[in-house]
Structures are given as C-alpha cells and as structure tokens.
Amino acid sequence: EKYVRSAHGGTGYAKTGGNYSASLLPIKLAQAAGYDNIIWLDAKEMKYVEEMGAMNICFVYDDKVLTAPTDDTILNGVTRDSVGALLRDLGHNWVEEPPAIDQIIEDAHSGKLKEVFACGTAAVVTPVGVMHYKGADHTVGDGSEGALTLQLRETLTGIHAGGSERGGSGVVVLPCGAGKTIVGMLAMTRLKTHTLILATNITAVLQSRINDDPPGVRDFNRQVSRSTEAIIAKMMADRK
C-alpha cells in the first residue's frame, strides 16, 4: 500500500538485479511484521494485484484461475507459463486479467476465492494462506494449502525430477565423471497439447555433493555448459 516495485516504462518485466533490489526493503519490513512476503499492487492506481515478491501470483476460483496479464511491469515468468499450460491441460480456465485487490479481499471473505498461490523459479508453486490489507488479515479458505496448489507443485516438481507421466522425455541424465551425475532438465517438455517451458536455461541438480577444488568445479561447470548446449541444439532441431 506504500511501496512500488515497478512502473510503466521501466524494467519490471525483466529478470534484472534492480528489480530484486527494489523489493528488499518492503519485504524486510513485511517480515519484521510477521509476514513471509509482500504482494505488489500496480504503481498507477494501487488497485490491481501484479506480483508477490519476485514471483507471479494466482487466485483460484471454482470456474477459473486468475492472474495478472504480463506487460512492462510484470515478469513473464517461465514457471507462470508452465503453470498456465498445466492448468489448461488439466481442464482449468486460465484467465489473464488484472485482479482488483478490493474484489480479491471481498471474495476471500465470501468464500468465492478458494486458493492463492505464488509461482516462480525458486518457489515453484507456494500457497498463500493469509493476506494483510488495510490494517487487517484476510484468510484464504481455511488458511492451509489448497488441493490445486498442491497438485500443481507436485506435478511440476515431478516433471523436474523425471517422475511425472506428464514430463515425457524432458529429463536427461548426464554423466559428469568421478561417479557423479547431474539431472539436466530440457527447457521444453511436451504435454498433451502444449509445450511446457520449464526453464529459460538448463537447471542442473546435483545428485551427489561436489567437493572438488575450484579448478575442478570450473571443469564441471564447463562440462555442464557443453552438455546443455548440445541438449538445446537437439531440442531446437527436433522442433523444426
């Protein structure tokens, strides 16, 4: 209600350091007051929900899942895109319209708003149980994680780890020497009718801890880089 993360004409749509730094003080103040993060409203009117922290935020109703449309103030998040593709694949109505904060709060009290979740690279899909607005707490549902939020998180993390039937062949295990392996996630995984974007770059998950000295770490990183470039090249060739 006081601070602004991004405004029209700025770089709010980009994953840049400046966009993160602008959120640090308000988030610190929110945490000092006992909350986990902050929900950002639009800079012009302070009426519409845009993001949460450095993540996108979504509102679950019986007939739709609502999130703000992307523009120059809102990050067109890869996880956001993945969630939208998954929801459509699961038969849900994915709606991109500006969520009015007053309506969101009213719907939380009436019970029309069933769940709220944030989504991002690090958070994946994270539930929001309570929103503080205009000096009062407003509970979503019973304050616990909702069924759809849980389903989305488990499906996405299942795809990441290669354990979901929706992931197809999107996970490739790459050898990297010394008995170590990494799991490289393809940037795109096909659903029934959609292409699910999992990451803007390949994410490496170490399955055993690396205790090499710095030159060894650099060698490892170079090998990962070469492997990911090969994966991306093959993926792009397959799409042609």
PDB file of C-alpha atoms in Angstrom:
ATOM      1  CA  GLU A   1       0.000   0.000   0.000  1.00  0.00           C
ATOM      2  CA  LYS A   2       3.043   2.268   0.256  1.00  0.00           C
ATOM      3  CA  TYR A   3       5.893   0.911  -1.870  1.00  0.00           C
ATOM      4  CA  VAL A   4       6.098   0.293  -5.608  1.00  0.00           C
ATOM      5  CA  ARG A   5       8.283  -2.294  -7.307  1.00  0.00           C
ATOM      6  CA  SER A   6       7.839  -1.304 -10.945  1.00  0.00           C
ATOM      7  CA  ALA A   7       6.032   1.243 -13.089  1.00  0.00           C
ATOM      8  CA  HIS A   8       5.116   1.526 -16.747  1.00  0.00           C
ATOM      9  CA  GLY A   9       8.092   2.439 -18.873  1.00  0.00           C
ATOM     10  CA  GLY A  10      10.525   0.682 -16.539  1.00  0.00           C
ATOM     11  CA  THR A  11      12.110  -2.752 -16.431  1.00  0.00           C
ATOM     12  CA  GLY A  12       9.589  -4.563 -14.237  1.00  0.00           C
ATOM     13  CA  TYR A  13       9.110  -7.192 -16.917  1.00  0.00           C
ATOM     14  CA  ALA A  14      12.811  -8.162 -16.904  1.00  0.00           C
ATOM     15  CA  LYS A  15      14.703 -10.515 -14.598  1.00  0.00           C
ATOM     16  CA  THR A  16      17.280  -7.920 -13.568  1.00  0.00           C
ATOM     17  CA  GLY A  17      19.087  -7.256 -10.307  1.00  0.00           C
ATOM     18  CA  GLY A  18      17.490  -3.847  -9.964  1.00  0.00           C
ATOM     19  CA  ASN A  19      14.030  -5.340  -9.883  1.00  0.00           C
ATOM     20  CA  TYR A  20      15.027  -7.592  -6.998  1.00  0.00           C
ATOM     21  CA  SER A  21      16.789  -4.866  -5.038  1.00  0.00           C
ATOM     22  CA  ALA A  22      13.741  -2.601  -5.201  1.00  0.00           C
ATOM     23  CA  SER A  23      11.772  -5.214  -3.278  1.00  0.00           C
ATOM     24  CA  LEU A  24      14.255  -5.892  -0.468  1.00  0.00           C
ATOM     25  CA  LEU A  25      13.262  -3.144   1.969  1.00  0.00           C
ATOM     26  CA  PRO A  26       9.466  -3.655   1.716  1.00  0.00           C
ATOM     27  CA  ILE A  27       9.892  -7.416   2.074  1.00  0.00           C
ATOM     28  CA  LYS A  28      12.132  -6.907   5.112  1.00  0.00           C
ATOM     29  CA  LEU A  29       9.504  -4.660   6.685  1.00  0.00           C
ATOM     30  CA  ALA A  30       6.779  -7.210   5.963  1.00  0.00           C
ATOM     31  CA  GLN A  31       8.844  -9.979   7.527  1.00  0.00           C
ATOM     32  CA  ALA A  32       9.520  -7.834  10.585  1.00  0.00           C
ATOM     33  CA  ALA A  33       5.743  -7.525  10.967  1.00  0.00           C
ATOM     34  CA  GLY A  34       5.393 -11.314  10.893  1.00  0.00           C
ATOM     35  CA  TYR A  35       4.632 -11.969   7.229  1.00  0.00           C
ATOM     36  CA  ASP A  36       6.583 -14.011   4.707  1.00  0.00           C
ATOM     37  CA  ASN A  37       6.449 -11.759   1.660  1.00  0.00           C
ATOM     38  CA  ILE A  38       4.724  -8.817   0.014  1.00  0.00           C
ATOM     39  CA  ILE A  39       2.037  -8.538  -2.655  1.00  0.00           C
ATOM     40  CA  TRP A  40       2.657  -5.741  -5.127  1.00  0.00           C
ATOM     41  CA  LEU A  41      -0.136  -3.522  -6.433  1.00  0.00           C
ATOM     42  CA  ASP A  42       0.048  -1.509  -9.633  1.00  0.00           C
ATOM     43  CA  ALA A  43       2.018   1.733  -9.376  1.00  0.00           C
ATOM     44  CA  LYS A  44      -0.548   3.953 -11.069  1.00  0.00           C
ATOM     45  CA  GLU A  45      -3.734   3.322  -9.097  1.00  0.00           C
ATOM     46  CA  MET A  46      -2.755   0.890  -6.332  1.00  0.00           C
ATOM     47  CA  LYS A  47      -5.891  -1.086  -7.180  1.00  0.00           C
ATOM     48  CA  TYR A  48      -4.701  -4.187  -9.001  1.00  0.00           C
ATOM     49  CA  VAL A  49      -2.524  -7.090  -7.882  1.00  0.00           C
ATOM     50  CA  GLU A  50       0.585  -7.554 -10.011  1.00  0.00           C
ATOM     51  CA  GLU A  51       3.098  -9.854  -8.312  1.00  0.00           C
ATOM     52  CA  MET A  52       4.233 -11.261  -4.968  1.00  0.00           C
ATOM     53  CA  GLY A  53       7.843 -10.589  -4.014  1.00  0.00           C
ATOM     54  CA  ALA A  54       9.737 -11.555  -7.162  1.00  0.00           C
ATOM     55  CA  MET A  55       7.109 -14.104  -8.215  1.00  0.00           C
ATOM     56  CA  ASN A  56       3.849 -14.206 -10.107  1.00  0.00           C
ATOM     57  CA  ILE A  57       0.672 -14.698  -8.078  1.00  0.00           C
ATOM     58  CA  CYS A  58      -2.533 -16.559  -8.963  1.00  0.00           C
ATOM     59  CA  PHE A  59      -6.062 -16.684  -7.498  1.00  0.00           C
ATOM     60  CA  VAL A  60      -8.122 -19.870  -7.664  1.00  0.00           C
ATOM     61  CA  TYR A  61     -11.906 -19.805  -8.081  1.00  0.00           C
ATOM     62  CA  ASP A  62     -14.357 -22.580  -8.871  1.00  0.00           C
ATOM     63  CA  ASP A  63     -14.529 -21.540 -12.521  1.00  0.00           C
ATOM     64  CA  LYS A  64     -11.105 -20.003 -13.183  1.00  0.00           C
ATOM     65  CA  VAL A  65      -7.548 -19.373 -12.088  1.00  0.00           C
ATOM     66  CA  LEU A  66      -6.887 -15.639 -12.297  1.00  0.00           C
ATOM     67  CA  THR A  67      -3.535 -13.908 -12.725  1.00  0.00           C
ATOM     68  CA  ALA A  68      -2.388 -10.520 -13.942  1.00  0.00           C
ATOM     69  CA  PRO A  69      -1.619 -10.234 -17.668  1.00  0.00           C
ATOM     70  CA  THR A  70       2.025  -9.623 -18.470  1.00  0.00           C
ATOM     71  CA  ASP A  71       3.126  -6.189 -19.608  1.00  0.00           C
ATOM     72  CA  ASP A  72       6.123  -3.952 -18.944  1.00  0.00           C
ATOM     73  CA  THR A  73       5.591  -4.086 -15.173  1.00  0.00           C
ATOM     74  CA  ILE A  74       5.101  -7.827 -14.740  1.00  0.00           C
ATOM     75  CA  LEU A  75       7.593 -10.618 -15.264  1.00  0.00           C
ATOM     76  CA  ASN A  76       6.523 -13.071 -17.957  1.00  0.00           C
ATOM     77  CA  GLY A  77       7.704 -15.869 -15.704  1.00  0.00           C
ATOM     78  CA  VAL A  78       8.711 -19.256 -17.038  1.00  0.00           C
ATOM     79  CA  THR A  79       7.063 -21.005 -14.082  1.00  0.00           C
ATOM     80  CA  ARG A  80       3.964 -18.862 -14.639  1.00  0.00           C
ATOM     81  CA  ASP A  81       3.842 -20.064 -18.228  1.00  0.00           C
ATOM     82  CA  SER A  82       4.348 -23.660 -17.077  1.00  0.00           C
ATOM     83  CA  VAL A  83       1.514 -23.348 -14.552  1.00  0.00           C
ATOM     84  CA  GLY A  84      -0.797 -21.900 -17.195  1.00  0.00           C
ATOM     85  CA  ALA A  85      -0.011 -24.756 -19.583  1.00  0.00           C
ATOM     86  CA  LEU A  86      -0.552 -27.340 -16.851  1.00  0.00           C
ATOM     87  CA  LEU A  87      -3.861 -25.800 -15.787  1.00  0.00           C
ATOM     88  CA  ARG A  88      -5.174 -25.777 -19.333  1.00  0.00           C
ATOM     89  CA  ASP A  89      -4.009 -29.355 -19.771  1.00  0.00           C
ATOM     90  CA  LEU A  90      -5.852 -30.300 -16.570  1.00  0.00           C
ATOM     91  CA  GLY A  91      -9.047 -28.675 -17.849  1.00  0.00           C
ATOM     92  CA  HIS A  92      -8.974 -25.449 -15.827  1.00  0.00           C
ATOM     93  CA  ASN A  93      -9.819 -21.981 -17.116  1.00  0.00           C
ATOM     94  CA  TRP A  94      -6.609 -19.894 -17.069  1.00  0.00           C
ATOM     95  CA  VAL A  95      -7.623 -16.213 -17.090  1.00  0.00           C
ATOM     96  CA  GLU A  96      -5.178 -13.329 -17.526  1.00  0.00           C
ATOM     97  CA  GLU A  97      -6.949 -10.204 -16.267  1.00  0.00           C
ATOM     98  CA  PRO A  98      -5.952  -7.568 -13.680  1.00  0.00           C
ATOM     99  CA  PRO A  99      -7.073  -8.873 -10.255  1.00  0.00           C
ATOM    100  CA  ALA A 100      -8.683  -5.987  -8.337  1.00  0.00           C
ATOM    101  CA  ILE A 101      -7.410  -6.138  -4.764  1.00  0.00           C
ATOM    102  CA  ASP A 102     -10.708  -4.989  -3.218  1.00  0.00           C
ATOM    103  CA  GLN A 103     -12.572  -7.749  -5.083  1.00  0.00           C
ATOM    104  CA  ILE A 104      -9.946 -10.311  -4.091  1.00  0.00           C
ATOM    105  CA  ILE A 105     -10.371  -9.421  -0.425  1.00  0.00           C
ATOM    106  CA  GLU A 106     -14.164  -9.480  -0.712  1.00  0.00           C
ATOM    107  CA  ASP A 107     -14.014 -12.889  -2.393  1.00  0.00           C
ATOM    108  CA  ALA A 108     -11.710 -14.210   0.335  1.00  0.00           C
ATOM    109  CA  HIS A 109     -14.318 -13.298   2.941  1.00  0.00           C
ATOM    110  CA  SER A 110     -17.270 -14.635   0.964  1.00  0.00           C
ATOM    111  CA  GLY A 111     -15.545 -17.918   0.204  1.00  0.00           C
ATOM    112  CA  LYS A 112     -15.572 -17.414  -3.569  1.00  0.00           C
ATOM    113  CA  LEU A 113     -11.778 -17.267  -3.533  1.00  0.00           C
ATOM    114  CA  LYS A 114     -10.667 -20.835  -2.902  1.00  0.00           C
ATOM    115  CA  GLU A 115      -6.869 -20.682  -3.042  1.00  0.00           C
ATOM    116  CA  VAL A 116      -3.996 -18.295  -3.683  1.00  0.00           C
ATOM    117  CA  PHE A 117      -0.539 -19.319  -4.766  1.00  0.00           C
ATOM    118  CA  ALA A 118       2.670 -17.714  -5.956  1.00  0.00           C
ATOM    119  CA  CYS A 119       4.862 -19.292  -8.611  1.00  0.00           C
ATOM    120  CA  GLY A 120       8.487 -18.744  -9.536  1.00  0.00           C
ATOM    121  CA  THR A 121      11.788 -20.441 -10.238  1.00  0.00           C
ATOM    122  CA  ALA A 122      12.803 -20.915  -6.604  1.00  0.00           C
ATOM    123  CA  ALA A 123       9.347 -21.106  -5.012  1.00  0.00           C
ATOM    124  CA  VAL A 124       7.926 -23.367  -7.755  1.00  0.00           C
ATOM    125  CA  VAL A 125       4.303 -23.194  -6.501  1.00  0.00           C
ATOM    126  CA  THR A 126       3.831 -21.818  -2.980  1.00  0.00           C
ATOM    127  CA  PRO A 127       0.500 -21.362  -1.141  1.00  0.00           C
ATOM    128  CA  VAL A 128      -0.673 -18.066   0.331  1.00  0.00           C
ATOM    129  CA  GLY A 129      -2.894 -18.556   3.379  1.00  0.00           C
ATOM    130  CA  VAL A 130      -3.334 -15.020   4.707  1.00  0.00           C
ATOM    131  CA  MET A 131      -3.211 -11.595   3.045  1.00  0.00           C
ATOM    132  CA  HIS A 132      -2.795  -8.400   5.075  1.00  0.00           C
ATOM    133  CA  TYR A 133      -4.508  -5.363   3.566  1.00  0.00           C
ATOM    134  CA  LYS A 134      -5.684  -2.063   5.015  1.00  0.00           C
ATOM    135  CA  GLY A 135      -4.653  -2.986   8.528  1.00  0.00           C
ATOM    136  CA  ALA A 136      -6.340  -6.379   8.702  1.00  0.00           C
ATOM    137  CA  ASP A 137      -5.570 -10.024   7.957  1.00  0.00           C
ATOM    138  CA  HIS A 138      -7.730 -11.786   5.371  1.00  0.00           C
ATOM    139  CA  THR A 139      -7.634 -15.592   5.353  1.00  0.00           C
ATOM    140  CA  VAL A 140      -7.925 -17.574   2.134  1.00  0.00           C
ATOM    141  CA  GLY A 141     -10.094 -20.657   2.660  1.00  0.00           C
ATOM    142  CA  ASP A 142      -9.035 -22.241   5.930  1.00  0.00           C
ATOM    143  CA  GLY A 143      -5.536 -20.778   5.629  1.00  0.00           C
ATOM    144  CA  SER A 144      -3.917 -24.040   4.577  1.00  0.00           C
ATOM    145  CA  GLU A 145      -2.580 -25.187   1.226  1.00  0.00           C
ATOM    146  CA  GLY A 146      -5.303 -25.919  -1.306  1.00  0.00           C
ATOM    147  CA  ALA A 147      -5.690 -29.086  -3.347  1.00  0.00           C
ATOM    148  CA  LEU A 148      -4.950 -27.444  -6.714  1.00  0.00           C
ATOM    149  CA  THR A 149      -1.873 -25.664  -5.372  1.00  0.00           C
ATOM    150  CA  LEU A 150      -0.548 -28.969  -4.057  1.00  0.00           C
ATOM    151  CA  GLN A 151      -1.331 -30.741  -7.333  1.00  0.00           C
ATOM    152  CA  LEU A 152       0.476 -28.107  -9.389  1.00  0.00           C
ATOM    153  CA  ARG A 153       3.561 -28.157  -7.173  1.00  0.00           C
ATOM    154  CA  GLU A 154       3.787 -31.942  -7.098  1.00  0.00           C
ATOM    155  CA  THR A 155       3.278 -32.166 -10.861  1.00  0.00           C
ATOM    156  CA  LEU A 156       5.922 -29.557 -11.634  1.00  0.00           C
ATOM    157  CA  THR A 157       8.482 -30.959  -9.231  1.00  0.00           C
ATOM    158  CA  GLY A 158       7.681 -34.421 -10.569  1.00  0.00           C
ATOM    159  CA  ILE A 159       8.487 -33.207 -14.071  1.00  0.00           C
ATOM    160  CA  HIS A 160      11.687 -31.620 -12.770  1.00  0.00           C
ATOM    161  CA  ALA A 161      12.793 -34.910 -11.231  1.00  0.00           C
ATOM    162  CA  GLY A 162      11.602 -37.079 -14.102  1.00  0.00           C
ATOM    163  CA  GLY A 163       8.951 -38.870 -12.060  1.00  0.00           C
ATOM    164  CA  SER A 164       5.812 -37.454 -13.677  1.00  0.00           C
ATOM    165  CA  GLU A 165       3.962 -39.059 -16.569  1.00  0.00           C
ATOM    166  CA  ARG A 166       3.367 -35.540 -17.885  1.00  0.00           C
ATOM    167  CA  GLY A 167       7.088 -34.952 -18.231  1.00  0.00           C
ATOM    168  CA  GLY A 168       7.575 -37.214 -21.213  1.00  0.00           C
ATOM    169  CA  SER A 169      11.218 -37.388 -22.229  1.00  0.00           C
ATOM    170  CA  GLY A 170      12.048 -33.970 -20.859  1.00  0.00           C
ATOM    171  CA  VAL A 171      14.629 -35.092 -18.313  1.00  0.00           C
ATOM    172  CA  VAL A 172      18.049 -36.282 -19.364  1.00  0.00           C
ATOM    173  CA  VAL A 173      20.675 -37.725 -17.007  1.00  0.00           C
ATOM    174  CA  LEU A 174      24.176 -36.630 -17.958  1.00  0.00           C
ATOM    175  CA  PRO A 175      27.409 -38.253 -16.724  1.00  0.00           C
ATOM    176  CA  CYS A 176      29.970 -35.829 -15.379  1.00  0.00           C
ATOM    177  CA  GLY A 177      32.798 -38.011 -14.152  1.00  0.00           C
ATOM    178  CA  ALA A 178      34.081 -39.158 -10.764  1.00  0.00           C
ATOM    179  CA  GLY A 179      30.920 -41.155 -10.159  1.00  0.00           C
ATOM    180  CA  LYS A 180      28.783 -38.013 -10.186  1.00  0.00           C
ATOM    181  CA  THR A 181      25.737 -37.358 -12.302  1.00  0.00           C
ATOM    182  CA  ILE A 182      23.521 -34.408 -12.934  1.00  0.00           C
ATOM    183  CA  VAL A 183      19.944 -34.271 -13.998  1.00  0.00           C
ATOM    184  CA  GLY A 184      19.533 -31.801 -16.823  1.00  0.00           C
ATOM    185  CA  MET A 185      16.013 -30.588 -17.430  1.00  0.00           C
ATOM    186  CA  LEU A 186      15.135 -29.837 -21.006  1.00  0.00           C
ATOM    187  CA  ALA A 187      13.874 -26.314 -21.416  1.00  0.00           C
ATOM    188  CA  MET A 188      10.723 -27.662 -23.031  1.00  0.00           C
ATOM    189  CA  THR A 189       8.599 -30.657 -22.128  1.00  0.00           C
ATOM    190  CA  ARG A 190       5.601 -31.652 -24.173  1.00  0.00           C
ATOM    191  CA  LEU A 191       2.205 -32.047 -22.577  1.00  0.00           C
ATOM    192  CA  LYS A 192      -0.811 -33.432 -24.423  1.00  0.00           C
ATOM    193  CA  THR A 193      -1.443 -30.263 -26.397  1.00  0.00           C
ATOM    194  CA  HIS A 194       1.015 -27.727 -25.046  1.00  0.00           C
ATOM    195  CA  THR A 195       4.710 -27.117 -24.876  1.00  0.00           C
ATOM    196  CA  LEU A 196       5.645 -26.594 -21.261  1.00  0.00           C
ATOM    197  CA  ILE A 197       8.561 -24.291 -20.672  1.00  0.00           C
ATOM    198  CA  LEU A 198      10.398 -25.389 -17.563  1.00  0.00           C
ATOM    199  CA  ALA A 199      13.348 -23.043 -17.544  1.00  0.00           C
ATOM    200  CA  THR A 200      14.989 -20.306 -19.551  1.00  0.00           C
ATOM    201  CA  ASN A 201      18.213 -22.182 -19.105  1.00  0.00           C
ATOM    202  CA  ILE A 202      19.022 -25.741 -18.161  1.00  0.00           C
ATOM    203  CA  THR A 203      18.867 -26.376 -14.422  1.00  0.00           C
ATOM    204  CA  ALA A 204      21.427 -28.773 -13.044  1.00  0.00           C
ATOM    205  CA  VAL A 205      20.552 -30.720  -9.912  1.00  0.00           C
ATOM    206  CA  LEU A 206      23.498 -32.416  -8.284  1.00  0.00           C
ATOM    207  CA  GLN A 207      22.752 -35.923  -7.113  1.00  0.00           C
ATOM    208  CA  SER A 208      25.944 -36.102  -5.093  1.00  0.00           C
ATOM    209  CA  ARG A 209      27.795 -33.252  -3.430  1.00  0.00           C
ATOM    210  CA  ILE A 210      30.750 -31.816  -5.258  1.00  0.00           C
ATOM    211  CA  ASN A 211      33.794 -31.338  -3.042  1.00  0.00           C
ATOM    212  CA  ASP A 212      36.272 -30.570  -5.798  1.00  0.00           C
ATOM    213  CA  ASP A 213      38.714 -27.714  -5.558  1.00  0.00           C
ATOM    214  CA  PRO A 214      37.878 -24.563  -7.602  1.00  0.00           C
ATOM    215  CA  PRO A 215      39.543 -25.800 -10.835  1.00  0.00           C
ATOM    216  CA  GLY A 216      37.515 -29.000 -10.581  1.00  0.00           C
ATOM    217  CA  VAL A 217      34.328 -27.007 -10.095  1.00  0.00           C
ATOM    218  CA  ARG A 218      35.174 -24.908 -13.117  1.00  0.00           C
ATOM    219  CA  ASP A 219      35.757 -28.062 -15.178  1.00  0.00           C
ATOM    220  CA  PHE A 220      32.420 -29.415 -14.022  1.00  0.00           C
ATOM    221  CA  ASN A 221      30.614 -26.219 -14.939  1.00  0.00           C
ATOM    222  CA  ARG A 222      32.219 -26.187 -18.365  1.00  0.00           C
ATOM    223  CA  GLN A 223      31.073 -29.768 -18.930  1.00  0.00           C
ATOM    224  CA  VAL A 224      27.546 -28.897 -17.847  1.00  0.00           C
ATOM    225  CA  SER A 225      27.573 -25.919 -20.199  1.00  0.00           C
ATOM    226  CA  ARG A 226      28.684 -28.043 -23.151  1.00  0.00           C
ATOM    227  CA  SER A 227      26.082 -30.685 -22.347  1.00  0.00           C
ATOM    228  CA  THR A 228      23.267 -28.174 -22.047  1.00  0.00           C
ATOM    229  CA  GLU A 229      24.224 -26.514 -25.316  1.00  0.00           C
ATOM    230  CA  ALA A 230      24.042 -29.914 -27.006  1.00  0.00           C
ATOM    231  CA  ILE A 231      20.634 -30.612 -25.453  1.00  0.00           C
ATOM    232  CA  ILE A 232      19.240 -27.250 -26.546  1.00  0.00           C
ATOM    233  CA  ALA A 233      20.624 -27.695 -30.076  1.00  0.00           C
ATOM    234  CA  LYS A 234      18.987 -31.140 -30.352  1.00  0.00           C
ATOM    235  CA  MET A 235      15.731 -29.862 -28.892  1.00  0.00           C
ATOM    236  CA  MET A 236      15.566 -26.972 -31.338  1.00  0.00           C
ATOM    237  CA  ALA A 237      16.409 -29.283 -34.256  1.00  0.00           C
ATOM    238  CA  ASP A 238      13.620 -31.664 -33.198  1.00  0.00           C
ATOM    239  CA  ARG A 239      11.115 -28.811 -33.165  1.00  0.00           C
ATOM    240  CA  LYS A 240      11.826 -27.815 -36.781  1.00  0.00           C
TER     241      LYS A 240
END
